[in-house]
Amino acid sequence: MNTDSKIAEIYDNIVARNAGEPEFHQAIDELFDSLKLVLRKDPHYGENKLIERLFEPERQIIFRVPWTDDNNEVRVNRGFRVQFNSVLGPYKGGIRFHPSVNLSIVKFLALEQVFKNSLTGLPIGGGKGGADFDPKGKSNMEIMRFCQSFMMELHRHIGEYRDVPAGDIGVGAREIGYLFGQYRRLNHRHESGVITGKALNWGGAQVRTEATGYGVVYFTEQMMKAQGESLDGARIAISGSGNVAIYAMEKAQELGATVVGFSDSSGYVSCPDGVDLELLKDVKEVRRGRVSDYAKDATGATFHEDGLIWDLDYDIAMPCATQNEIDADVAQLIADKGVRYLAEGANMPSTLEAIDVYRDAGIIFGPAKAANAGGVATSALEMQQNASRDSWSFEYTEKRLQGIMTSIFKRCEDAAAEYGVEKDYLTGANIAGFKKVADAMCAQGVI
Ligand code: GLU
């Protein structure tokens, strides 16, 4: 059997074994295109069912999360933790609280995390978790009771050397506090490195809050540098207005770009003269409000309920909201704006068809698993500080983050060049991420 038909057979079997999981299939599809190139060149990666083992999570945990709301009504949600691969280090990856969360979504996120974490060059495996819980409109006490009940089960599966969760959509500093507090009670020990994204006064790391957004901008800077360009004077449209989007805006504006708009699920804000970040942080992080509240209080900003953030005029696009926010039509709209660079802050915000549109339009594309790896990389730095009972300065930590983003870019660039697909950073990221995990799996036997 030739390599291509062998790959097609492996792919069909994996999809059949994971029926009804469209997001997981999409993440697999995106990887297989690149793996074909590796297997044609290095067929030994196809031996001993390496590919089949790699796409089978090491462990998948699904659990009941019962809790009581403020009206004393009993509620029940479903919790997940997918421990995908620990060949490079303890499972590492966030927890997402959002009504859309299901096994397919957690599995796609966990698989992406395996490759992303490998690309960072740091000793972390890949996992992801979450619950179909909607934090919107819940009181602090409800959030706390939910987090405590979630940890009641999760605590037996995690640990500093086993699995280290962090935040993701719907899980920020407040939730990390409640989760850690409950873990500490249940385990009767102060195990700092069991969770990352902690507050600065009890084991958290400088720059962790900013890291994902800053990292996306550093990655974009590298893509531009390779073309002899810089962010200075560029106009950027950013979808979303959560943690990733806010800190991408902050770093982009610091480096001389203008962020012309951002969004949430209710609409988008146009701000041709840039974003007032102090106000946006107050609206989102303190008041937990909507982007329309920002437009009410800001000068020179307007809120639009209809249309898309991508209707604005900009040179660079940074999708920082959620998966599959850009399909082929939206990608075409972005391409028609004459955009030259697109960097993904969210996980898998572009459909496979959207990525084809970027390719055809010659848009230089920074895929999520490389461009947004700054968050988890800084989590690994938080683990490092916890293990040595140390804490580093903001400046030093940011330098480390910047260095890590530069090496991730270099890994993508080198792998793309080695496989004859220069500037295809998606293929480069997939190949470089794969090889490190695959080599370690080969070395550790049939595992
Ligand atoms: N949820 C983030 C991501 O998608 C960060 C995970 C972490 O810090 O462990 O990479």
Short mmCIF file of C-alpha atoms and ligand atoms in Angstrom, two decimals:
data_model
loop_
_atom_site.label_atom_id
_atom_site.label_comp_id
_atom_site.label_asym_id
_atom_site.label_seq_id
_atom_site.Cartn_x
_atom_site.Cartn_y
_atom_site.Cartn_z
CA MET A 1 0.00 0.00 0.00
CA ASN A 2 1.45 3.42 -0.85
CA THR A 3 1.91 6.10 1.79
CA ASP A 4 -1.06 8.22 0.73
CA SER A 5 -3.57 5.39 0.80
CA LYS A 6 -2.18 4.17 4.13
CA ILE A 7 -2.67 7.67 5.56
CA ALA A 8 -6.19 7.84 4.15
CA GLU A 9 -7.02 4.52 5.83
CA ILE A 10 -5.61 5.65 9.19
CA TYR A 11 -7.56 8.89 8.91
CA ASP A 12 -10.84 7.10 8.09
CA ASN A 13 -10.42 4.79 11.06
CA ILE A 14 -9.75 7.65 13.46
CA VAL A 15 -12.81 9.56 12.25
CA ALA A 16 -14.98 6.44 12.49
CA ARG A 17 -13.81 5.78 16.07
CA ASN A 18 -14.81 9.31 17.07
CA ALA A 19 -18.19 9.57 15.39
CA GLY A 20 -20.29 12.71 15.85
CA GLU A 21 -17.38 14.94 16.90
CA PRO A 22 -17.11 17.56 14.13
CA GLU A 23 -14.69 19.94 15.86
CA PHE A 24 -12.35 17.07 16.75
CA HIS A 25 -12.48 15.87 13.13
CA GLN A 26 -11.69 19.38 11.92
CA ALA A 27 -8.59 19.59 14.12
CA ILE A 28 -7.50 16.14 12.87
CA ASP A 29 -8.12 17.14 9.23
CA GLU A 30 -5.99 20.21 9.59
CA LEU A 31 -3.13 18.16 11.01
CA PHE A 32 -3.32 15.29 8.51
CA ASP A 33 -2.61 17.53 5.55
CA SER A 34 0.77 18.31 7.09
CA LEU A 35 1.43 14.79 8.39
CA LYS A 36 1.22 13.50 4.84
CA LEU A 37 4.37 15.44 4.02
CA VAL A 38 6.20 13.99 7.02
CA LEU A 39 5.17 10.40 6.34
CA ARG A 40 6.18 10.62 2.69
CA LYS A 41 9.63 11.81 3.71
CA ASP A 42 10.08 9.83 6.95
CA PRO A 43 7.93 6.67 6.64
CA HIS A 44 9.16 5.36 10.01
CA TYR A 45 6.66 7.68 11.70
CA GLY A 46 3.95 5.46 10.25
CA GLU A 47 5.29 2.34 12.01
CA ASN A 48 4.03 0.68 15.21
CA LYS A 49 0.68 2.46 14.93
CA LEU A 50 2.30 5.70 16.06
CA ILE A 51 -0.28 7.89 14.34
CA GLU A 52 -3.20 5.83 15.64
CA ARG A 53 -1.79 6.05 19.19
CA LEU A 54 -1.09 9.77 18.91
CA PHE A 55 -4.70 10.57 18.01
CA GLU A 56 -6.14 8.41 20.80
CA PRO A 57 -6.31 10.45 24.03
CA GLU A 58 -4.48 8.82 26.93
CA ARG A 59 -7.53 9.36 29.13
CA GLN A 60 -10.98 11.03 28.91
CA ILE A 61 -12.90 11.89 32.05
CA ILE A 62 -16.56 12.95 32.01
CA PHE A 63 -18.31 13.76 35.25
CA ARG A 64 -21.46 15.15 36.85
CA VAL A 65 -21.27 18.62 38.40
CA PRO A 66 -24.26 19.21 40.71
CA TRP A 67 -24.62 22.62 42.36
CA THR A 68 -27.25 24.87 43.93
CA ASP A 69 -28.18 28.28 42.56
CA ASP A 70 -29.11 31.37 44.60
CA ASN A 71 -32.78 30.34 44.60
CA ASN A 72 -31.88 27.01 46.15
CA GLU A 73 -32.69 25.21 42.92
CA VAL A 74 -30.49 22.21 42.20
CA ARG A 75 -28.67 22.39 38.87
CA VAL A 76 -26.54 19.86 37.07
CA ASN A 77 -23.83 20.31 34.45
CA ARG A 78 -21.37 18.04 32.71
CA GLY A 79 -17.64 18.35 33.38
CA PHE A 80 -14.79 17.11 31.17
CA ARG A 81 -11.05 16.63 31.30
CA VAL A 82 -9.29 15.09 28.33
CA GLN A 83 -5.72 14.09 29.15
CA PHE A 84 -4.44 13.74 25.63
CA ASN A 85 -0.70 13.25 25.75
CA SER A 86 1.87 13.37 28.57
CA VAL A 87 4.96 12.19 26.73
CA LEU A 88 6.69 15.59 27.07
CA GLY A 89 5.48 16.52 30.56
CA PRO A 90 2.38 16.67 32.77
CA TYR A 91 -0.85 17.30 30.88
CA LYS A 92 -1.27 21.05 30.53
CA GLY A 93 -4.18 23.08 29.24
CA GLY A 94 -7.07 25.27 30.25
CA ILE A 95 -10.60 24.78 31.49
CA ARG A 96 -13.47 26.32 29.55
CA PHE A 97 -16.87 27.16 31.02
CA HIS A 98 -19.31 27.83 28.20
CA PRO A 99 -22.73 26.36 27.28
CA SER A 100 -21.30 25.04 23.98
CA VAL A 101 -18.74 22.79 25.71
CA ASN A 102 -19.04 19.10 24.78
CA LEU A 103 -16.66 16.19 24.29
CA SER A 104 -15.89 17.10 20.68
CA ILE A 105 -14.87 20.63 21.63
CA VAL A 106 -12.74 19.53 24.58
CA LYS A 107 -11.04 16.88 22.42
CA PHE A 108 -10.21 19.32 19.64
CA LEU A 109 -8.82 21.78 22.18
CA ALA A 110 -6.79 19.06 23.90
CA LEU A 111 -5.35 17.82 20.60
CA GLU A 112 -4.39 21.35 19.57
CA GLN A 113 -2.83 21.80 22.99
CA VAL A 114 -0.56 18.76 22.51
CA PHE A 115 0.97 20.30 19.37
CA LYS A 116 0.97 23.84 20.76
CA ASN A 117 2.72 22.83 23.96
CA SER A 118 5.27 20.82 22.00
CA LEU A 119 6.02 23.89 19.88
CA THR A 120 6.82 25.99 22.95
CA GLY A 121 9.86 23.77 23.55
CA LEU A 122 8.89 23.52 27.24
CA PRO A 123 8.29 20.28 29.18
CA ILE A 124 4.48 20.18 29.05
CA GLY A 125 2.06 17.58 27.70
CA GLY A 126 -1.40 18.43 26.43
CA GLY A 127 -4.90 18.32 27.93
CA LYS A 128 -8.05 20.38 28.19
CA GLY A 129 -11.19 20.50 30.27
CA GLY A 130 -14.38 22.34 30.86
CA ALA A 131 -18.07 22.25 31.52
CA ASP A 132 -21.25 23.19 29.68
CA PHE A 133 -21.86 25.78 32.41
CA ASP A 134 -22.83 29.32 31.42
CA PRO A 135 -21.17 31.85 33.74
CA LYS A 136 -23.17 34.71 32.18
CA GLY A 137 -25.50 36.34 34.72
CA LYS A 138 -24.37 34.11 37.60
CA SER A 139 -23.59 35.64 41.01
CA ASN A 140 -20.15 35.34 42.59
CA MET A 141 -21.49 32.78 45.04
CA GLU A 142 -22.98 30.69 42.23
CA ILE A 143 -19.68 30.75 40.38
CA MET A 144 -17.89 29.71 43.57
CA ARG A 145 -20.26 26.84 44.31
CA PHE A 146 -19.95 25.64 40.72
CA CYS A 147 -16.13 25.77 40.82
CA GLN A 148 -16.08 23.92 44.14
CA SER A 149 -18.33 21.17 42.84
CA PHE A 150 -16.27 20.92 39.61
CA MET A 151 -13.08 20.51 41.67
CA MET A 152 -14.77 17.92 43.92
CA GLU A 153 -14.29 15.47 41.05
CA LEU A 154 -11.39 17.02 39.13
CA HIS A 155 -9.02 16.99 42.11
CA ARG A 156 -8.39 13.24 41.88
CA HIS A 157 -7.12 13.57 38.32
CA ILE A 158 -4.76 16.54 38.59
CA GLY A 159 -1.52 17.44 40.37
CA GLU A 160 1.72 19.29 39.89
CA TYR A 161 3.32 16.24 38.23
CA ARG A 162 0.13 14.85 36.70
CA ASP A 163 -2.10 17.45 35.09
CA VAL A 164 -2.03 21.23 35.48
CA PRO A 165 -5.18 23.12 34.44
CA ALA A 166 -5.48 26.87 33.81
CA GLY A 167 -8.11 29.24 32.42
CA ASP A 168 -9.78 29.48 29.02
CA ILE A 169 -13.10 31.02 27.91
CA GLY A 170 -15.24 31.69 31.02
CA VAL A 171 -12.43 30.85 33.44
CA GLY A 172 -10.30 33.76 34.65
CA ALA A 173 -8.57 34.83 37.86
CA ARG A 174 -11.75 34.60 39.96
CA GLU A 175 -12.54 31.02 38.91
CA ILE A 176 -8.88 29.93 39.23
CA GLY A 177 -9.01 31.22 42.84
CA TYR A 178 -12.12 29.21 43.70
CA LEU A 179 -10.76 26.10 41.96
CA PHE A 180 -7.39 26.29 43.70
CA GLY A 181 -8.99 26.98 47.10
CA GLN A 182 -11.09 23.84 46.84
CA TYR A 183 -8.17 21.72 45.62
CA ARG A 184 -6.11 22.89 48.56
CA ARG A 185 -8.83 21.92 51.05
CA LEU A 186 -9.37 18.52 49.47
CA ASN A 187 -5.69 17.65 49.30
CA HIS A 188 -4.58 19.19 52.56
CA ARG A 189 -1.51 20.70 50.95
CA HIS A 190 -0.50 23.96 49.31
CA GLU A 191 0.56 22.60 45.94
CA SER A 192 1.15 25.85 44.04
CA GLY A 193 2.03 24.29 40.72
CA VAL A 194 -1.25 22.34 40.38
CA ILE A 195 -2.96 25.15 38.51
CA THR A 196 -1.73 28.23 36.64
CA GLY A 197 -3.17 31.68 36.14
CA LYS A 198 -3.16 32.24 39.90
CA ALA A 199 -3.28 35.75 41.37
CA LEU A 200 0.08 37.42 41.93
CA ASN A 201 -0.16 37.43 45.74
CA TRP A 202 -0.54 33.64 46.09
CA GLY A 203 1.73 31.99 43.57
CA GLY A 204 0.76 33.54 40.25
CA ALA A 205 3.27 34.75 37.68
CA GLN A 206 3.80 38.19 36.25
CA VAL A 207 2.73 38.47 32.60
CA ARG A 208 0.46 35.35 32.71
CA THR A 209 -2.66 37.55 32.37
CA GLU A 210 -1.21 39.40 29.39
CA ALA A 211 0.71 36.49 27.87
CA THR A 212 -1.65 35.06 25.24
CA GLY A 213 -2.51 38.44 23.73
CA TYR A 214 1.05 39.76 23.92
CA GLY A 215 2.29 36.52 22.36
CA VAL A 216 -0.07 36.84 19.38
CA VAL A 217 1.35 40.28 18.69
CA TYR A 218 4.96 39.09 19.10
CA PHE A 219 4.27 36.28 16.64
CA THR A 220 2.75 38.75 14.17
CA GLU A 221 5.79 40.96 14.59
CA GLN A 222 8.00 38.01 13.60
CA MET A 223 5.89 37.23 10.51
CA MET A 224 6.15 40.88 9.49
CA LYS A 225 9.86 41.09 10.20
CA ALA A 226 10.43 38.16 7.84
CA GLN A 227 8.84 40.38 5.14
CA GLY A 228 10.83 43.46 6.16
CA GLU A 229 7.76 45.12 7.70
CA SER A 230 6.74 46.28 11.17
CA LEU A 231 3.60 46.89 13.20
CA ASP A 232 4.25 50.60 13.44
CA GLY A 233 1.34 52.43 11.78
CA ALA A 234 -0.62 49.24 11.00
CA ARG A 235 -4.41 49.12 11.46
CA ILE A 236 -5.66 46.01 13.21
CA ALA A 237 -9.14 44.55 13.63
CA ILE A 238 -9.50 42.17 16.56
CA SER A 239 -12.55 40.00 17.13
CA GLY A 240 -13.51 39.28 20.72
CA SER A 241 -12.97 41.36 23.84
CA GLY A 242 -11.89 38.79 26.40
CA ASN A 243 -8.49 38.22 27.95
CA VAL A 244 -6.72 37.34 24.68
CA ALA A 245 -8.21 40.25 22.70
CA ILE A 246 -7.60 42.90 25.39
CA TYR A 247 -3.90 42.15 25.78
CA ALA A 248 -3.36 41.75 22.04
CA MET A 249 -4.79 45.29 21.75
CA GLU A 250 -2.53 46.56 24.51
CA LYS A 251 0.71 45.22 22.99
CA ALA A 252 -0.27 46.15 19.42
CA GLN A 253 -0.93 49.76 20.43
CA GLU A 254 2.27 49.85 22.48
CA LEU A 255 4.16 48.86 19.32
CA GLY A 256 2.63 51.69 17.29
CA ALA A 257 -0.37 50.01 15.66
CA THR A 258 -3.95 51.28 15.87
CA VAL A 259 -6.67 48.83 16.89
CA VAL A 260 -9.72 49.95 14.90
CA GLY A 261 -12.33 47.65 16.41
CA PHE A 262 -13.25 44.69 18.61
CA SER A 263 -16.40 42.68 19.31
CA ASP A 264 -18.46 40.35 21.45
CA SER A 265 -21.39 38.05 20.68
CA SER A 266 -23.81 41.00 20.59
CA GLY A 267 -21.98 43.15 18.01
CA TYR A 268 -18.82 45.14 17.38
CA VAL A 269 -17.27 48.47 18.26
CA SER A 270 -15.64 50.68 15.65
CA CYS A 271 -12.93 52.98 17.06
CA PRO A 272 -10.90 54.38 14.13
CA ASP A 273 -8.56 56.29 16.45
CA GLY A 274 -7.71 53.32 18.64
CA VAL A 275 -8.91 51.71 21.88
CA ASP A 276 -8.93 53.31 25.33
CA LEU A 277 -7.63 50.26 27.16
CA GLU A 278 -8.16 51.57 30.65
CA LEU A 279 -11.84 51.99 29.89
CA LEU A 280 -12.15 48.64 28.13
CA LYS A 281 -10.49 46.83 31.05
CA ASP A 282 -12.85 48.56 33.46
CA VAL A 283 -15.88 47.53 31.40
CA LYS A 284 -14.79 43.92 30.87
CA GLU A 285 -12.67 42.99 33.88
CA VAL A 286 -14.28 45.06 36.67
CA ARG A 287 -17.88 45.68 35.59
CA ARG A 288 -18.07 42.42 33.57
CA GLY A 289 -20.04 44.40 30.96
CA ARG A 290 -20.51 44.21 27.20
CA VAL A 291 -18.70 46.04 24.39
CA SER A 292 -21.80 48.24 23.93
CA ASP A 293 -21.10 49.62 27.45
CA TYR A 294 -17.63 50.62 26.23
CA ALA A 295 -19.09 52.48 23.24
CA LYS A 296 -21.46 54.37 25.55
CA ASP A 297 -18.60 55.75 27.65
CA ALA A 298 -15.84 56.15 25.04
CA THR A 299 -15.24 59.10 22.76
CA GLY A 300 -14.98 58.38 19.05
CA ALA A 301 -16.38 54.84 19.28
CA THR A 302 -19.62 53.44 17.89
CA PHE A 303 -21.41 50.17 18.60
CA HIS A 304 -22.87 48.14 15.72
CA GLU A 305 -25.36 45.38 16.32
CA ASP A 306 -25.50 44.34 12.66
CA GLY A 307 -22.63 43.34 10.44
CA LEU A 308 -19.22 42.01 11.38
CA ILE A 309 -16.05 43.41 12.89
CA TRP A 310 -14.43 42.38 9.57
CA ASP A 311 -16.51 45.03 7.72
CA LEU A 312 -14.09 47.69 9.04
CA ASP A 313 -10.92 48.82 7.21
CA TYR A 314 -7.66 47.29 8.46
CA ASP A 315 -4.35 45.76 7.34
CA ILE A 316 -4.10 42.94 9.89
CA ALA A 317 -6.80 40.63 11.23
CA MET A 318 -6.60 38.92 14.62
CA PRO A 319 -9.50 36.62 15.40
CA CYS A 320 -9.48 36.34 19.21
CA ALA A 321 -13.06 35.22 19.97
CA THR A 322 -13.75 31.49 19.54
CA GLN A 323 -13.63 28.46 17.23
CA ASN A 324 -15.00 28.64 13.70
CA GLU A 325 -15.79 32.35 13.82
CA ILE A 326 -14.42 32.70 10.26
CA ASP A 327 -15.87 30.57 7.47
CA ALA A 328 -15.04 30.80 3.75
CA ASP A 329 -17.36 33.79 3.15
CA VAL A 330 -15.98 35.79 6.05
CA ALA A 331 -12.44 34.85 4.99
CA GLN A 332 -13.23 36.19 1.52
CA LEU A 333 -14.49 39.42 3.06
CA ILE A 334 -11.19 39.72 4.97
CA ALA A 335 -9.16 38.92 1.84
CA ASP A 336 -11.11 41.52 -0.15
CA LYS A 337 -9.97 44.14 2.37
CA GLY A 338 -6.43 43.56 1.11
CA VAL A 339 -5.29 42.14 4.46
CA ARG A 340 -1.69 40.83 4.37
CA TYR A 341 -1.45 39.15 7.79
CA LEU A 342 -3.83 37.15 9.93
CA ALA A 343 -2.85 35.79 13.34
CA GLU A 344 -5.15 33.56 15.39
CA GLY A 345 -5.56 34.43 19.08
CA ALA A 346 -8.52 32.10 19.58
CA ASN A 347 -8.20 28.33 19.19
CA MET A 348 -9.23 27.19 15.67
CA PRO A 349 -11.15 30.38 14.77
CA SER A 350 -10.83 29.59 11.04
CA THR A 351 -12.62 26.74 9.28
CA LEU A 352 -10.58 24.60 6.88
CA GLU A 353 -12.29 26.39 3.97
CA ALA A 354 -11.34 29.78 5.44
CA ILE A 355 -7.69 28.68 5.56
CA ASP A 356 -7.90 27.75 1.86
CA VAL A 357 -9.14 31.29 1.14
CA TYR A 358 -6.17 32.78 3.06
CA ARG A 359 -3.81 30.57 1.03
CA ASP A 360 -5.33 31.58 -2.30
CA ALA A 361 -5.26 35.26 -1.34
CA GLY A 362 -1.60 35.06 -0.25
CA ILE A 363 -2.43 36.15 3.32
CA ILE A 364 0.44 35.34 5.67
CA PHE A 365 -1.18 33.17 8.28
CA GLY A 366 -0.18 32.66 11.93
CA PRO A 367 -2.06 29.54 13.09
CA ALA A 368 -3.43 29.38 16.63
CA LYS A 369 -1.20 26.57 17.86
CA ALA A 370 1.82 28.78 17.21
CA ALA A 371 0.48 32.33 17.49
CA ASN A 372 -1.45 31.90 20.74
CA ALA A 373 1.06 29.63 22.49
CA GLY A 374 2.34 32.50 24.64
CA GLY A 375 -0.36 31.86 27.25
CA VAL A 376 0.49 28.28 27.95
CA ALA A 377 4.22 29.00 27.64
CA THR A 378 3.92 31.57 30.42
CA SER A 379 1.92 29.01 32.41
CA ALA A 380 4.96 26.76 32.13
CA LEU A 381 7.06 29.66 33.44
CA GLU A 382 4.59 29.96 36.34
CA MET A 383 5.10 26.23 37.08
CA GLN A 384 8.85 26.78 36.97
CA GLN A 385 8.60 29.61 39.52
CA ASN A 386 6.30 27.56 41.75
CA ALA A 387 8.68 24.59 41.67
CA SER A 388 11.62 26.75 42.72
CA ARG A 389 9.53 28.89 45.13
CA ASP A 390 10.67 31.95 43.26
CA SER A 391 8.98 34.87 41.55
CA TRP A 392 10.36 36.80 38.64
CA SER A 393 9.93 40.44 37.65
CA PHE A 394 7.52 41.57 34.93
CA GLU A 395 10.38 42.69 32.70
CA TYR A 396 12.30 39.42 32.97
CA THR A 397 9.19 37.29 32.41
CA GLU A 398 8.16 39.34 29.40
CA LYS A 399 11.63 38.92 27.90
CA ARG A 400 11.29 35.16 28.36
CA LEU A 401 7.88 35.21 26.66
CA GLN A 402 9.25 37.25 23.78
CA GLY A 403 12.16 34.82 23.38
CA ILE A 404 9.79 31.85 23.40
CA MET A 405 7.53 33.41 20.74
CA THR A 406 10.57 34.09 18.56
CA SER A 407 11.71 30.49 18.85
CA ILE A 408 8.22 29.19 18.08
CA PHE A 409 8.20 31.32 14.93
CA LYS A 410 11.64 30.00 14.02
CA ARG A 411 10.52 26.38 14.50
CA CYS A 412 7.54 26.98 12.17
CA GLU A 413 9.69 28.79 9.63
CA ASP A 414 12.44 26.14 9.63
CA ALA A 415 10.04 23.18 9.37
CA ALA A 416 8.16 24.89 6.52
CA ALA A 417 11.44 25.50 4.69
CA GLU A 418 12.66 21.94 5.30
CA TYR A 419 9.48 20.51 3.75
CA GLY A 420 9.47 22.92 0.81
CA VAL A 421 6.47 25.02 1.87
CA GLU A 422 8.18 28.33 2.73
CA LYS A 423 6.05 30.81 4.71
CA ASP A 424 3.33 28.18 5.25
CA TYR A 425 3.50 28.54 9.01
CA LEU A 426 0.52 26.26 9.56
CA THR A 427 2.26 23.32 7.95
CA GLY A 428 5.49 24.32 9.69
CA ALA A 429 3.75 24.42 13.11
CA ASN A 430 2.08 21.05 12.58
CA ILE A 431 5.29 19.36 11.48
CA ALA A 432 7.52 20.83 14.19
CA GLY A 433 4.90 20.16 16.89
CA PHE A 434 4.37 16.60 15.66
CA LYS A 435 8.01 15.60 15.40
CA LYS A 436 8.90 16.42 18.99
CA VAL A 437 5.94 14.46 20.37
CA ALA A 438 6.41 11.59 17.90
CA ASP A 439 10.15 11.24 18.62
CA ALA A 440 9.46 11.13 22.36
CA MET A 441 6.74 8.52 21.86
CA CYS A 442 9.10 6.37 19.79
CA ALA A 443 11.77 6.66 22.47
CA GLN A 444 9.38 5.70 25.27
CA GLY A 445 8.19 2.45 23.66
CA VAL A 446 4.70 1.30 22.73
CA ILE A 447 2.79 3.65 25.01
N1 GLU B 1 -6.28 28.05 27.54
C1 GLU B 1 -5.03 28.52 27.06
C2 GLU B 1 -4.72 27.91 25.72
O1 GLU B 1 -5.60 27.69 24.93
C3 GLU B 1 -3.92 28.40 28.09
C4 GLU B 1 -3.74 27.07 28.71
C5 GLU B 1 -2.75 27.03 29.87
O2 GLU B 1 -2.18 28.05 30.24
O3 GLU B 1 -2.56 25.93 30.38
O4 GLU B 1 -3.60 27.65 25.37
#
